[in-house]
Short mmCIF file of C-alpha atoms in Angstrom, two decimals:
data_model
loop_
_atom_site.label_atom_id
_atom_site.label_comp_id
_atom_site.label_asym_id
_atom_site.label_seq_id
_atom_site.Cartn_x
_atom_site.Cartn_y
_atom_site.Cartn_z
CA MET F 132 32.92 -21.43 18.81
CA VAL F 133 33.57 -23.78 15.95
CA PHE F 134 31.81 -23.64 12.63
CA GLU F 135 29.92 -26.95 12.87
CA GLU F 136 28.99 -26.93 16.51
CA ILE F 137 28.16 -23.35 17.21
CA ASN F 138 25.79 -23.49 20.17
CA LYS F 139 23.00 -21.49 21.70
CA LYS F 140 25.29 -19.46 23.93
CA ASP F 141 27.51 -18.55 20.98
CA TRP F 142 24.55 -17.31 18.97
CA GLU F 143 23.50 -15.16 21.88
CA ALA F 144 27.03 -13.79 22.15
CA ILE F 145 27.14 -12.92 18.44
CA ALA F 146 23.78 -11.17 18.66
CA THR F 147 24.83 -9.27 21.76
CA TYR F 148 28.02 -8.19 20.03
CA LEU F 149 26.34 -7.12 16.81
CA SER F 150 23.63 -5.15 18.54
CA GLY F 151 26.28 -3.24 20.44
CA GLU F 152 25.19 -4.50 23.85
CA MET F 153 28.64 -5.58 25.03
CA ASN F 154 30.85 -3.34 27.08
CA GLN F 155 34.35 -2.73 25.86
CA GLN F 156 35.97 -5.58 27.77
CA GLU F 157 33.37 -8.09 26.66
CA ALA F 158 33.73 -6.95 23.07
CA VAL F 159 37.49 -7.34 23.13
CA ASP F 160 37.18 -10.86 24.57
CA PHE F 161 34.62 -11.75 21.95
CA GLU F 162 36.79 -10.51 19.10
CA LYS F 163 39.70 -12.56 20.42
CA ARG F 164 37.55 -15.67 20.43
CA VAL F 165 36.47 -15.03 16.86
CA ALA F 166 40.03 -14.42 15.70
CA ALA F 167 41.20 -17.66 17.32
CA SER F 168 40.47 -19.70 14.20
CA LYS F 169 40.05 -19.04 10.49
CA GLU F 170 36.77 -20.95 10.47
CA ASN F 171 35.35 -18.86 13.25
CA GLU F 172 36.40 -15.73 11.49
CA ALA F 173 34.84 -16.75 8.20
CA TYR F 174 31.63 -17.84 9.84
CA PHE F 175 31.34 -14.73 11.92
CA LYS F 176 31.85 -12.62 8.81
CA GLN F 177 28.85 -14.33 7.22
CA VAL F 178 26.62 -13.63 10.17
CA LYS F 179 27.82 -10.06 10.26
CA THR F 180 26.87 -9.72 6.60
CA ASP F 181 23.38 -11.05 7.34
CA TRP F 182 23.09 -8.46 10.05
CA GLU F 183 24.26 -5.63 7.83
CA ILE F 184 22.05 -6.55 4.92
CA MET F 185 19.08 -6.04 7.18
CA GLU F 186 19.94 -2.35 7.14
CA ASN F 187 18.21 -2.31 3.77
CA LEU F 188 14.97 -3.48 5.31
CA LYS F 189 14.97 -0.54 7.65
CA GLN F 190 14.87 1.78 4.69
CA LYS F 191 12.58 -0.31 2.62
CA ASN F 192 9.38 1.21 3.87
CA THR F 193 10.54 4.73 3.16
CA PHE F 194 9.21 4.36 -0.37
CA ASP F 195 5.46 4.40 -0.68
CA THR F 196 4.79 2.02 -3.54
CA ASN F 197 1.04 2.54 -3.68
CA LYS F 198 1.38 6.29 -3.81
CA ALA F 199 4.04 6.01 -6.49
CA TRP F 200 1.81 3.73 -8.54
CA GLY F 201 -0.97 6.28 -8.16
CA ASN F 202 1.31 9.01 -9.50
CA LEU F 203 2.48 6.93 -12.39
CA TYR F 204 -1.01 5.78 -13.23
CA ASN F 205 -2.38 9.32 -13.23
CA LYS F 206 0.49 10.48 -15.43
CA MET F 207 -0.05 7.65 -17.90
CA GLU F 208 -3.76 8.43 -18.00
CA GLN F 209 -3.12 12.15 -18.57
CA ASP F 210 -0.80 11.35 -21.42
CA GLY F 211 -3.38 9.10 -22.99
CA LEU F 212 -1.31 5.97 -22.54
CA LEU F 213 -4.12 3.92 -21.04
CA ASP F 214 -6.64 3.97 -23.87
CA THR F 215 -5.16 0.92 -25.47
CA LYS F 216 -8.38 0.11 -27.23
CA SER F 217 -9.52 3.54 -28.32
CA SER F 218 -8.02 3.46 -31.80
CA ILE F 219 -9.77 0.20 -32.59
CA ASN F 220 -13.07 1.41 -31.21
CA LYS F 221 -13.09 4.57 -33.31
CA PHE F 222 -12.59 2.55 -36.43
CA LYS F 223 -15.43 0.21 -35.72
CA LEU F 224 -17.68 2.98 -34.52
CA SER F 225 -18.04 4.59 -37.92
CA ARG F 226 -19.03 1.31 -39.51
CA LEU F 227 -21.48 0.53 -36.82
CA ALA F 228 -23.01 3.97 -36.51
CA GLU F 229 -26.24 2.98 -38.19
CA ILE F 230 -26.83 -0.07 -36.09
CA ALA F 231 -25.90 1.89 -33.00
CA ALA F 232 -28.60 4.44 -33.70
CA ILE F 233 -31.18 1.70 -33.69
CA PHE F 234 -29.86 0.42 -30.40
CA VAL F 235 -29.97 3.85 -28.81
CA VAL F 236 -33.70 4.01 -29.44
CA GLY F 237 -34.02 0.53 -28.01
CA ILE F 238 -32.07 1.41 -24.91
CA LEU F 239 -34.12 4.56 -24.36
CA LEU F 240 -37.33 2.55 -24.47
CA THR F 241 -35.95 -0.08 -22.13
CA THR F 242 -34.80 2.57 -19.69
CA LEU F 243 -38.22 4.18 -19.72
CA LEU F 244 -39.90 0.86 -19.14
CA TYR F 245 -37.49 0.02 -16.37
CA TYR F 246 -38.32 3.23 -14.52
CA ILE F 247 -42.03 2.60 -14.79
CA VAL F 248 -41.62 -0.98 -13.60
CA SER F 249 -39.30 -0.10 -10.76
CA ASP F 250 -41.70 2.58 -9.53
CA THR F 251 -44.73 0.34 -9.49
CA THR F 252 -42.93 -2.43 -7.66
CA LYS F 253 -41.79 -0.14 -4.89
CA LYS F 254 -44.81 -1.19 -2.82
CA ASN F 255 -42.90 -3.99 -1.16
CA TRP F 256 -39.87 -1.93 -0.37
CA GLN F 257 -38.38 -1.49 3.04
CA VAL F 258 -36.13 1.09 4.51
CA ALA F 259 -33.23 0.69 6.93
CA ASP F 260 -31.31 3.64 8.31
CA THR F 261 -28.80 4.66 10.96
CA TYR F 262 -29.99 8.15 11.79
CA GLU F 263 -30.85 7.27 15.36
CA SER F 264 -28.04 4.96 16.41
CA PRO F 265 -24.36 5.55 15.81
CA GLU F 266 -23.65 1.82 15.50
CA ILE F 267 -22.78 0.22 12.18
CA ARG F 268 -25.86 -1.62 10.96
CA THR F 269 -25.73 -4.81 8.92
CA ILE F 270 -28.55 -5.54 6.48
CA LYS F 271 -29.03 -8.88 4.75
CA LEU F 272 -30.85 -8.72 1.46
CA SER F 273 -33.01 -11.48 0.02
CA ASP F 274 -30.35 -12.50 -2.53
CA GLY F 275 -27.73 -13.04 0.18
CA SER F 276 -26.00 -9.70 -0.35
CA VAL F 277 -24.95 -7.82 2.75
CA VAL F 278 -24.86 -4.07 3.27
CA TYR F 279 -23.08 -2.35 6.15
CA LEU F 280 -24.36 1.12 6.94
CA ASN F 281 -22.14 3.70 8.56
CA ALA F 282 -23.82 6.40 10.70
CA GLU F 283 -26.46 8.66 9.10
CA SER F 284 -27.09 6.44 6.10
CA LYS F 285 -30.18 4.97 4.53
CA LEU F 286 -30.99 2.02 2.28
CA TYR F 287 -34.25 1.32 0.42
CA PHE F 288 -34.59 -2.22 -0.77
CA PRO F 289 -37.31 -4.64 -1.90
CA GLU F 290 -38.34 -7.65 0.16
CA ALA F 291 -37.48 -9.82 -2.81
CA PHE F 292 -35.74 -8.99 -6.04
CA GLU F 293 -38.09 -9.58 -8.95
CA GLY F 294 -37.34 -9.07 -12.62
CA ASP F 295 -34.03 -8.99 -14.46
CA VAL F 296 -32.16 -6.62 -12.19
CA ARG F 297 -31.63 -6.15 -8.49
CA ILE F 298 -32.20 -2.49 -7.60
CA VAL F 299 -31.77 -0.64 -4.32
CA GLU F 300 -31.53 3.04 -3.42
CA PHE F 301 -28.95 4.42 -1.10
CA GLU F 302 -27.83 7.55 0.71
CA GLY F 303 -24.85 7.99 3.02
CA ASP F 304 -21.79 5.87 3.60
CA GLY F 305 -21.97 2.11 3.22
CA PHE F 306 -20.10 -1.02 2.26
CA PHE F 307 -21.73 -3.50 -0.10
CA GLU F 308 -20.95 -7.19 -0.44
CA ILE F 309 -23.02 -8.25 -3.41
CA SER F 310 -23.55 -11.93 -3.99
CA LYS F 311 -22.69 -13.14 -7.48
CA ASN F 312 -25.41 -13.46 -10.06
CA PRO F 313 -24.23 -12.78 -13.60
CA ASN F 314 -27.78 -13.05 -14.91
CA LYS F 315 -29.16 -10.43 -12.60
CA PRO F 316 -27.04 -7.30 -12.23
CA PHE F 317 -27.21 -5.38 -8.98
CA ILE F 318 -27.83 -1.65 -9.30
CA ILE F 319 -27.50 0.96 -6.60
CA LYS F 320 -28.99 4.36 -7.18
CA ALA F 321 -27.26 7.01 -5.15
CA LYS F 322 -27.91 10.70 -5.81
CA ASN F 323 -27.00 11.26 -9.44
CA ALA F 324 -25.10 8.01 -9.71
CA GLU F 325 -25.96 4.54 -10.78
CA ILE F 326 -23.60 1.83 -9.63
CA ARG F 327 -23.85 -1.42 -11.49
CA VAL F 328 -22.22 -4.70 -10.50
CA LEU F 329 -22.55 -8.43 -11.00
CA GLY F 330 -21.07 -9.64 -7.72
CA THR F 331 -18.37 -7.85 -5.81
CA SER F 332 -17.64 -5.70 -2.75
CA PHE F 333 -17.20 -1.97 -2.64
CA ASN F 334 -17.93 1.17 -0.65
CA VAL F 335 -20.35 3.94 -1.61
CA ASN F 336 -20.18 7.36 0.02
CA THR F 337 -22.61 10.15 -0.86
CA LYS F 338 -21.51 12.37 2.01
CA ALA F 339 -18.12 13.45 0.68
CA GLY F 340 -19.48 16.61 -0.97
CA ASN F 341 -22.63 18.29 -2.26
CA ASP F 342 -23.35 16.40 -5.43
CA ARG F 343 -20.53 13.99 -4.99
CA VAL F 344 -20.72 10.22 -4.95
CA GLU F 345 -17.58 8.21 -4.19
CA VAL F 346 -17.19 4.52 -4.93
CA LEU F 347 -14.23 2.50 -3.70
CA VAL F 348 -13.89 -1.02 -5.05
CA GLU F 349 -12.53 -3.82 -2.91
CA THR F 350 -13.11 -6.84 -5.11
CA GLY F 351 -14.50 -7.40 -8.59
CA LYS F 352 -15.53 -4.71 -11.04
CA VAL F 353 -18.02 -1.91 -10.63
CA GLN F 354 -19.55 0.34 -13.25
CA LEU F 355 -20.28 3.89 -12.14
CA THR F 356 -22.70 5.82 -14.34
CA ALA F 357 -24.17 9.31 -14.17
CA THR F 358 -27.95 8.86 -14.05
CA LYS F 359 -28.60 12.06 -15.96
CA ASN F 360 -26.22 11.19 -18.75
CA LYS F 361 -25.66 7.50 -19.24
CA SER F 362 -22.85 8.04 -21.69
CA ILE F 363 -20.76 9.17 -18.75
CA HIS F 364 -19.54 6.02 -17.09
CA LYS F 365 -16.38 4.35 -15.92
CA VAL F 366 -15.51 0.82 -14.91
CA LEU F 367 -13.65 0.62 -11.61
CA GLU F 368 -11.32 -2.16 -10.57
CA PRO F 369 -10.15 -3.09 -7.05
CA GLY F 370 -8.16 -0.36 -5.36
CA PHE F 371 -9.69 2.38 -7.49
CA ILE F 372 -11.92 5.14 -6.31
CA GLY F 373 -14.42 6.68 -8.67
CA THR F 374 -15.81 10.14 -7.92
CA LEU F 375 -18.92 11.41 -9.65
CA ASP F 376 -19.28 15.17 -9.43
CA ASN F 377 -22.08 16.85 -11.39
CA ASN F 378 -21.60 15.13 -14.72
CA ASN F 379 -18.00 14.16 -14.50
CA ILE F 380 -16.40 10.94 -13.28
CA LYS F 381 -12.85 10.86 -12.02
CA LYS F 382 -11.09 7.52 -11.62
CA GLU F 383 -8.04 7.38 -9.37
CA ILE F 384 -6.07 4.91 -7.33
CA ASN F 385 -7.15 5.18 -3.73
CA THR F 386 -4.27 6.48 -1.64
CA ASP F 387 -6.19 6.88 1.62
CA ILE F 388 -5.21 3.80 3.63
CA ASN F 389 -7.93 4.55 6.16
CA TYR F 390 -10.81 4.80 3.72
CA MET F 391 -12.43 1.63 5.00
CA ALA F 392 -11.54 2.21 8.64
CA TRP F 393 -15.14 3.09 9.53
CA LYS F 394 -15.98 -0.55 8.92
CA THR F 395 -12.77 -2.38 9.82
CA ARG F 396 -12.22 -0.22 12.92
CA THR F 397 -8.52 -0.46 12.14
CA PHE F 398 -6.75 2.83 11.73
CA ASN F 399 -3.25 2.95 10.40
CA PHE F 400 -1.97 6.40 11.21
CA GLU F 401 1.70 5.73 10.65
CA GLY F 402 3.06 8.72 8.73
CA VAL F 403 -0.46 10.14 8.25
CA PRO F 404 -0.91 13.87 8.93
CA LEU F 405 -3.21 14.61 11.86
CA LYS F 406 -5.62 16.41 9.56
CA LYS F 407 -6.23 13.25 7.50
CA ALA F 408 -6.47 11.13 10.63
CA VAL F 409 -9.14 13.45 12.02
CA GLU F 410 -11.17 13.09 8.82
CA ALA F 411 -11.04 9.31 9.13
CA LEU F 412 -12.04 9.43 12.80
CA ASN F 413 -14.92 11.84 12.16
CA ARG F 414 -16.26 9.58 9.46
CA ALA F 415 -15.89 6.40 11.50
CA TYR F 416 -17.21 7.65 14.84
CA ASN F 417 -19.65 10.18 13.42
CA VAL F 418 -18.22 13.00 15.50
CA ASN F 419 -16.82 16.41 14.82
CA ILE F 420 -13.21 16.67 15.82
CA VAL F 421 -11.86 20.08 14.88
CA CYS F 422 -8.39 21.49 14.70
CA ASN F 423 -7.63 24.93 13.39
CA ASP F 424 -3.94 25.03 14.16
CA ASP F 425 -1.93 24.26 11.02
CA ARG F 426 1.14 23.23 12.95
CA ILE F 427 -0.90 20.53 14.63
CA ASN F 428 -2.72 19.58 11.44
CA ASN F 429 0.56 18.73 9.77
CA ILE F 430 1.97 16.55 12.52
CA LYS F 431 2.68 13.09 11.14
CA LEU F 432 1.26 10.48 13.48
CA VAL F 433 2.84 7.19 14.42
CA SER F 434 0.35 4.96 16.13
CA PRO F 435 -2.13 2.44 14.79
CA PHE F 436 -5.49 1.89 16.52
CA GLN F 437 -7.60 -1.20 16.41
CA ASN F 438 -11.10 -1.49 17.81
CA LYS F 439 -10.55 1.26 20.36
CA PRO F 440 -13.29 3.52 21.69
CA LEU F 441 -13.04 7.12 20.50
CA ASP F 442 -12.16 8.42 23.98
CA THR F 443 -9.12 6.17 24.10
CA VAL F 444 -8.00 7.16 20.62
CA ILE F 445 -8.22 10.87 21.43
CA GLN F 446 -6.48 10.48 24.77
CA VAL F 447 -3.62 8.47 23.30
CA LEU F 448 -3.21 10.87 20.38
CA CYS F 449 -3.10 13.85 22.75
CA GLU F 450 -0.62 12.11 25.01
CA LEU F 451 1.70 11.13 22.15
CA GLU F 452 1.60 14.43 20.31
CA HIS F 453 1.48 16.71 23.37
CA LEU F 454 -1.98 18.03 22.66
CA LYS F 455 -5.07 18.62 24.72
CA PHE F 456 -8.72 18.48 23.76
CA GLU F 457 -11.81 20.35 24.83
CA LYS F 458 -15.45 19.58 24.21
CA GLN F 459 -17.18 22.65 22.80
CA GLY F 460 -20.81 21.89 22.04
CA ASN F 461 -20.80 19.19 19.39
CA ASN F 462 -17.16 19.75 18.57
CA ILE F 463 -14.07 18.18 20.05
CA VAL F 464 -11.33 20.76 19.63
CA LEU F 465 -7.66 19.79 19.53
CA MET F 466 -5.06 22.33 20.62
CA PRO F 467 -1.45 22.51 21.79
CA LYS F 468 -0.82 21.65 25.43
CA MET T 70 10.74 -17.00 -20.86
CA ASN T 71 9.52 -13.48 -20.47
CA LEU T 72 5.84 -14.07 -19.97
CA ILE T 73 5.35 -10.86 -18.08
CA LEU T 74 7.02 -8.91 -20.88
CA ARG T 75 4.65 -10.40 -23.42
CA ARG T 76 1.66 -9.55 -21.27
CA ILE T 77 2.86 -5.98 -20.88
CA GLN T 78 3.50 -5.69 -24.60
CA LYS T 79 -0.10 -6.66 -25.19
CA GLY T 80 -1.14 -3.76 -22.98
CA ASP T 81 -1.92 -5.76 -19.85
CA LEU T 82 -2.01 -3.04 -17.19
CA LYS T 83 -2.46 -5.55 -14.38
CA ALA T 84 0.80 -7.28 -15.28
CA PHE T 85 2.54 -3.94 -15.42
CA GLU T 86 1.14 -2.94 -12.05
CA SER T 87 2.27 -6.12 -10.34
CA LEU T 88 5.75 -5.76 -11.81
CA PHE T 89 5.85 -2.18 -10.56
CA LYS T 90 4.65 -3.11 -7.08
CA GLU T 91 7.14 -5.93 -6.77
CA LEU T 92 10.19 -3.97 -7.82
CA TYR T 93 9.53 -0.32 -7.09
CA SER T 94 10.88 -0.23 -3.58
CA PRO T 95 14.08 -2.29 -4.18
CA LEU T 96 14.83 -0.31 -7.34
CA CYS T 97 14.43 2.96 -5.42
CA LEU T 98 16.85 1.70 -2.80
CA TYR T 99 19.30 0.85 -5.52
CA ALA T 100 18.94 4.22 -7.24
CA ASN T 101 19.32 5.97 -3.92
CA LYS T 102 22.72 4.38 -3.43
CA TYR T 103 23.93 6.27 -6.48
CA LEU T 104 21.96 9.45 -6.13
CA GLN T 105 21.87 9.84 -2.35
CA ASP T 106 18.57 11.61 -2.78
CA LYS T 107 15.35 9.72 -2.13
CA ASP T 108 13.09 12.01 -4.17
CA LYS T 109 15.39 11.82 -7.17
CA ALA T 110 15.61 8.05 -6.77
CA GLU T 111 11.82 7.71 -6.83
CA GLU T 112 11.56 10.05 -9.80
CA THR T 113 14.16 8.05 -11.70
CA VAL T 114 12.45 4.72 -11.11
CA GLN T 115 9.03 6.09 -12.00
CA ASP T 116 10.43 7.56 -15.22
CA ILE T 117 11.89 4.21 -16.16
CA PHE T 118 8.56 2.46 -15.63
CA TYR T 119 6.81 5.20 -17.55
CA GLY T 120 9.20 4.68 -20.45
CA ILE T 121 8.63 0.95 -20.39
CA TRP T 122 4.89 1.32 -20.64
CA LYS T 123 5.12 3.99 -23.32
CA ASN T 124 7.53 2.04 -25.49
CA ARG T 125 6.30 -1.42 -24.58
CA GLU T 126 5.63 -2.47 -28.13
CA LYS T 127 9.17 -1.66 -29.19
CA LEU T 128 10.88 -3.29 -26.22
CA ASP T 129 13.34 -5.99 -27.03
CA ILE T 130 14.60 -7.56 -23.84
CA ARG T 131 16.85 -10.57 -23.99
CA VAL T 132 17.59 -10.89 -20.29
CA SER T 133 15.09 -11.25 -17.46
CA PHE T 134 12.89 -8.26 -16.87
CA LYS T 135 14.38 -7.84 -13.43
CA SER T 136 17.97 -7.68 -14.70
CA TYR T 137 16.86 -5.28 -17.38
CA LEU T 138 15.30 -2.94 -14.83
CA TYR T 139 18.30 -2.96 -12.52
CA LYS T 140 20.56 -2.24 -15.46
CA ALA T 141 18.28 0.56 -16.63
CA VAL T 142 18.30 2.14 -13.18
CA GLN T 143 22.06 1.90 -13.04
CA ASN T 144 22.53 3.51 -16.46
CA ASN T 145 20.10 6.25 -15.71
CA CYS T 146 21.74 7.05 -12.37
CA LEU T 147 25.21 7.05 -13.82
CA GLN T 148 24.05 9.48 -16.48
CA GLN T 149 22.64 11.75 -13.84
CA ILE T 150 25.85 11.64 -11.85
CA GLN T 151 27.90 12.24 -14.97
CA HIS T 152 25.82 15.30 -15.51
CA HIS T 153 26.96 16.66 -12.20
CA LEU T 154 30.53 15.58 -12.56
CA VAL T 155 31.58 19.04 -13.65
CA GLU T 156 30.95 20.18 -10.16
CA ASP T 157 33.87 19.53 -7.93
CA LYS T 158 31.96 18.44 -4.89
CA TYR T 159 30.28 15.79 -6.94
CA LYS T 160 33.63 14.54 -8.14
CA GLN T 161 34.72 14.16 -4.56
CA TYR T 162 31.50 12.57 -3.58
CA VAL T 163 31.51 10.03 -6.37
CA LYS T 164 35.03 9.03 -5.48
CA SER T 165 34.30 8.60 -1.82
CA GLU T 166 30.77 7.24 -1.77
CA VAL T 167 29.93 5.44 -4.95
CA ALA T 168 33.16 3.53 -5.05
CA HIS T 169 32.24 1.97 -1.74
CA PHE T 170 29.32 -0.13 -2.68
CA HIS T 171 29.22 -2.80 -5.31
CA SER T 172 27.59 -1.19 -8.29
CA ASP T 173 26.99 -4.45 -10.06
CA PRO T 174 23.27 -4.94 -10.77
CA ALA T 175 23.61 -8.72 -10.51
CA LYS T 176 24.95 -8.41 -6.99
CA GLU T 177 22.27 -5.95 -6.12
CA MET T 178 19.68 -8.45 -7.27
CA GLU T 179 21.23 -11.12 -5.12
CA LEU T 180 21.10 -8.75 -2.20
CA GLN T 181 17.46 -8.16 -2.96
CA GLU T 182 16.80 -11.88 -2.93
CA MET T 183 18.52 -12.12 0.41
CA ASN T 184 16.28 -9.37 1.68
CA GLU T 185 13.30 -11.41 0.65
CA VAL T 186 14.64 -14.44 2.48
CA ILE T 187 15.20 -12.27 5.51
CA GLU T 188 11.67 -10.99 5.41
CA GLN T 189 10.27 -14.49 5.05
CA THR T 190 12.41 -15.70 7.90
CA LEU T 191 11.29 -12.83 10.05
CA ASP T 192 7.68 -13.76 9.39
CA SER T 193 8.31 -17.40 10.21
CA LEU T 194 9.75 -16.65 13.65
CA PRO T 195 7.56 -17.06 16.73
CA GLU T 196 5.63 -13.82 17.31
CA ARG T 197 7.58 -12.83 20.43
CA CYS T 198 10.92 -13.57 18.85
CA LYS T 199 10.02 -11.54 15.78
CA GLU T 200 8.87 -8.65 17.95
CA ILE T 201 12.05 -8.64 19.99
CA PHE T 202 14.33 -8.91 17.01
CA SER T 203 12.54 -6.13 15.11
CA MET T 204 12.69 -3.82 18.11
CA SER T 205 16.42 -4.33 18.37
CA ARG T 206 17.48 -4.42 14.75
CA PHE T 207 14.94 -2.17 13.09
CA GLU T 208 13.85 0.20 15.79
CA GLY T 209 17.28 0.43 17.41
CA LEU T 210 16.08 -0.23 20.95
CA LYS T 211 18.50 -1.40 23.63
CA TYR T 212 18.00 -4.84 25.21
CA ARG T 213 17.09 -3.14 28.47
CA GLU T 214 14.45 -0.98 26.76
CA ILE T 215 12.96 -3.98 25.00
CA ALA T 216 12.82 -5.92 28.26
CA GLU T 217 11.02 -3.04 29.96
CA LYS T 218 8.55 -2.52 27.15
CA LEU T 219 7.59 -6.18 26.93
CA GLU T 220 7.91 -6.82 30.67
CA ILE T 221 10.38 -9.65 30.26
CA SER T 222 13.96 -10.16 31.44
CA THR T 223 17.00 -9.08 29.42
CA LYS T 224 17.99 -12.76 29.48
CA THR T 225 14.89 -13.58 27.47
CA VAL T 226 15.75 -10.80 25.03
CA GLU T 227 19.25 -12.20 24.66
CA ALA T 228 18.00 -15.73 24.08
CA ASN T 229 15.50 -14.63 21.44
CA MET T 230 18.06 -12.52 19.62
CA GLY T 231 20.38 -15.52 19.39
CA LYS T 232 17.56 -17.72 18.17
CA ALA T 233 16.57 -15.22 15.47
CA LEU T 234 20.11 -14.74 14.23
CA GLN T 235 20.57 -18.47 13.96
CA ALA T 236 17.37 -18.79 11.94
CA PHE T 237 18.54 -16.10 9.53
CA ARG T 238 21.89 -17.78 8.92
CA GLN T 239 20.17 -21.12 8.46
CA ASN T 240 17.92 -19.74 5.71
CA LEU T 241 20.65 -17.66 4.10
CA LYS T 242 23.03 -20.62 3.89
CA GLN T 243 23.01 -20.69 0.12
CA TYR T 244 24.32 -17.15 -0.08
CA VAL T 245 27.94 -17.60 0.85
CA GLY T 246 29.68 -15.53 -1.75
CA VAL T 247 28.35 -12.12 -0.84
CA ASN T 248 30.53 -9.69 1.00
CA SER T 249 29.08 -6.40 1.98
#
């Protein structure tokens, strides 16, 4: 083994040595060969360093950067460190108060008109829903936008978008890919929320709680507004989740890595507690998996699943975590083996 | 020189976020070497980033942002350790543990760069080779276990391990001075 002409067999020997696969005799022989020349020794030391540095990589994933960013972001927001523009706005506001008042009247009138217009044009509207079939349904709209409906969801939309805005109505859980048109905003009405975009992709879920509407942004920017009080609104950027509850909007970094799994069919359960995994599965497969045992609920899972039927997922989970399942009516109950 | 610093000083949250995401994990690793406590390490690094954002307008950084952060982590950790120095066990511990690794931020940064090269190399390996190497080095599986799992011979495992190791050395050539 000489520095310049180290060959395939030597590399294999080094790897076998470093990974501890040699028996004692082999290891002794190997060390002798290394010690035979200064060059060998120096070179081997380098390779050994490479090997040892990789120890860092093992640990690298123990820190959850996205979660940490979420923490930091929330803390900065709480402490008012994110309103970089607020001081400027306040100043201008007082000077513009008069003009603003005029605009408010204008906006009110426009809004009124827009409701009248949108109601009269509803004649040519269609409805698509997924109440009967559990499959994800894809709907192409006349402007090229695409909507994916998860189970038990419904979309009302016009045959063609006329006027200055593109409006649809929505209930349930769905992913929207809105084609870009800066001159014609796209508006989704969902429960008490109005979601306004120019061209972007995002998820809307109205099934997360009674009056709750959740919006997760994948690309572009989305404005979430409370229909009953238009002054309540927030702009959401990619990776953020906005939650409208009654008349309050919360904006947070999304920390649920499986939020979009219903559509991607890719579940990453590594380090995820069983309880969270069950929520993701229930949402994606439209089933009711139940587990009332807290010890089981807190088990951290290890396996990813991609495009697997529910039966397989449940069987593998049970096998790996030493659980069993029982079908009780509409529920699938998980319990210790 | 410090474009990212200027963007952050102007209140560019996106720039701040990307800096955070790039350096959070390596900085935590570094802090953990001093503190030997992962939660404390994370807390320390988050506090430092928090301070940077809060005081961004007053920041005056003459070195690269990266060097600055490593130095800040080091100072902060040393202060924390100092705090505990009164306790005897900590004295012992600092003597035995901390003295063992190079505490120089510059070296730590070089190590971090090497880690990046390693990751890139790993990604550039043929899929099988990458899989085999990861199972051995990162998951700690024996050759025999890898062979069984992938239904291949241990000879194939051996060959791929050699190939991977060679690729790593090839790409890490420029880093000759580092001793671990």
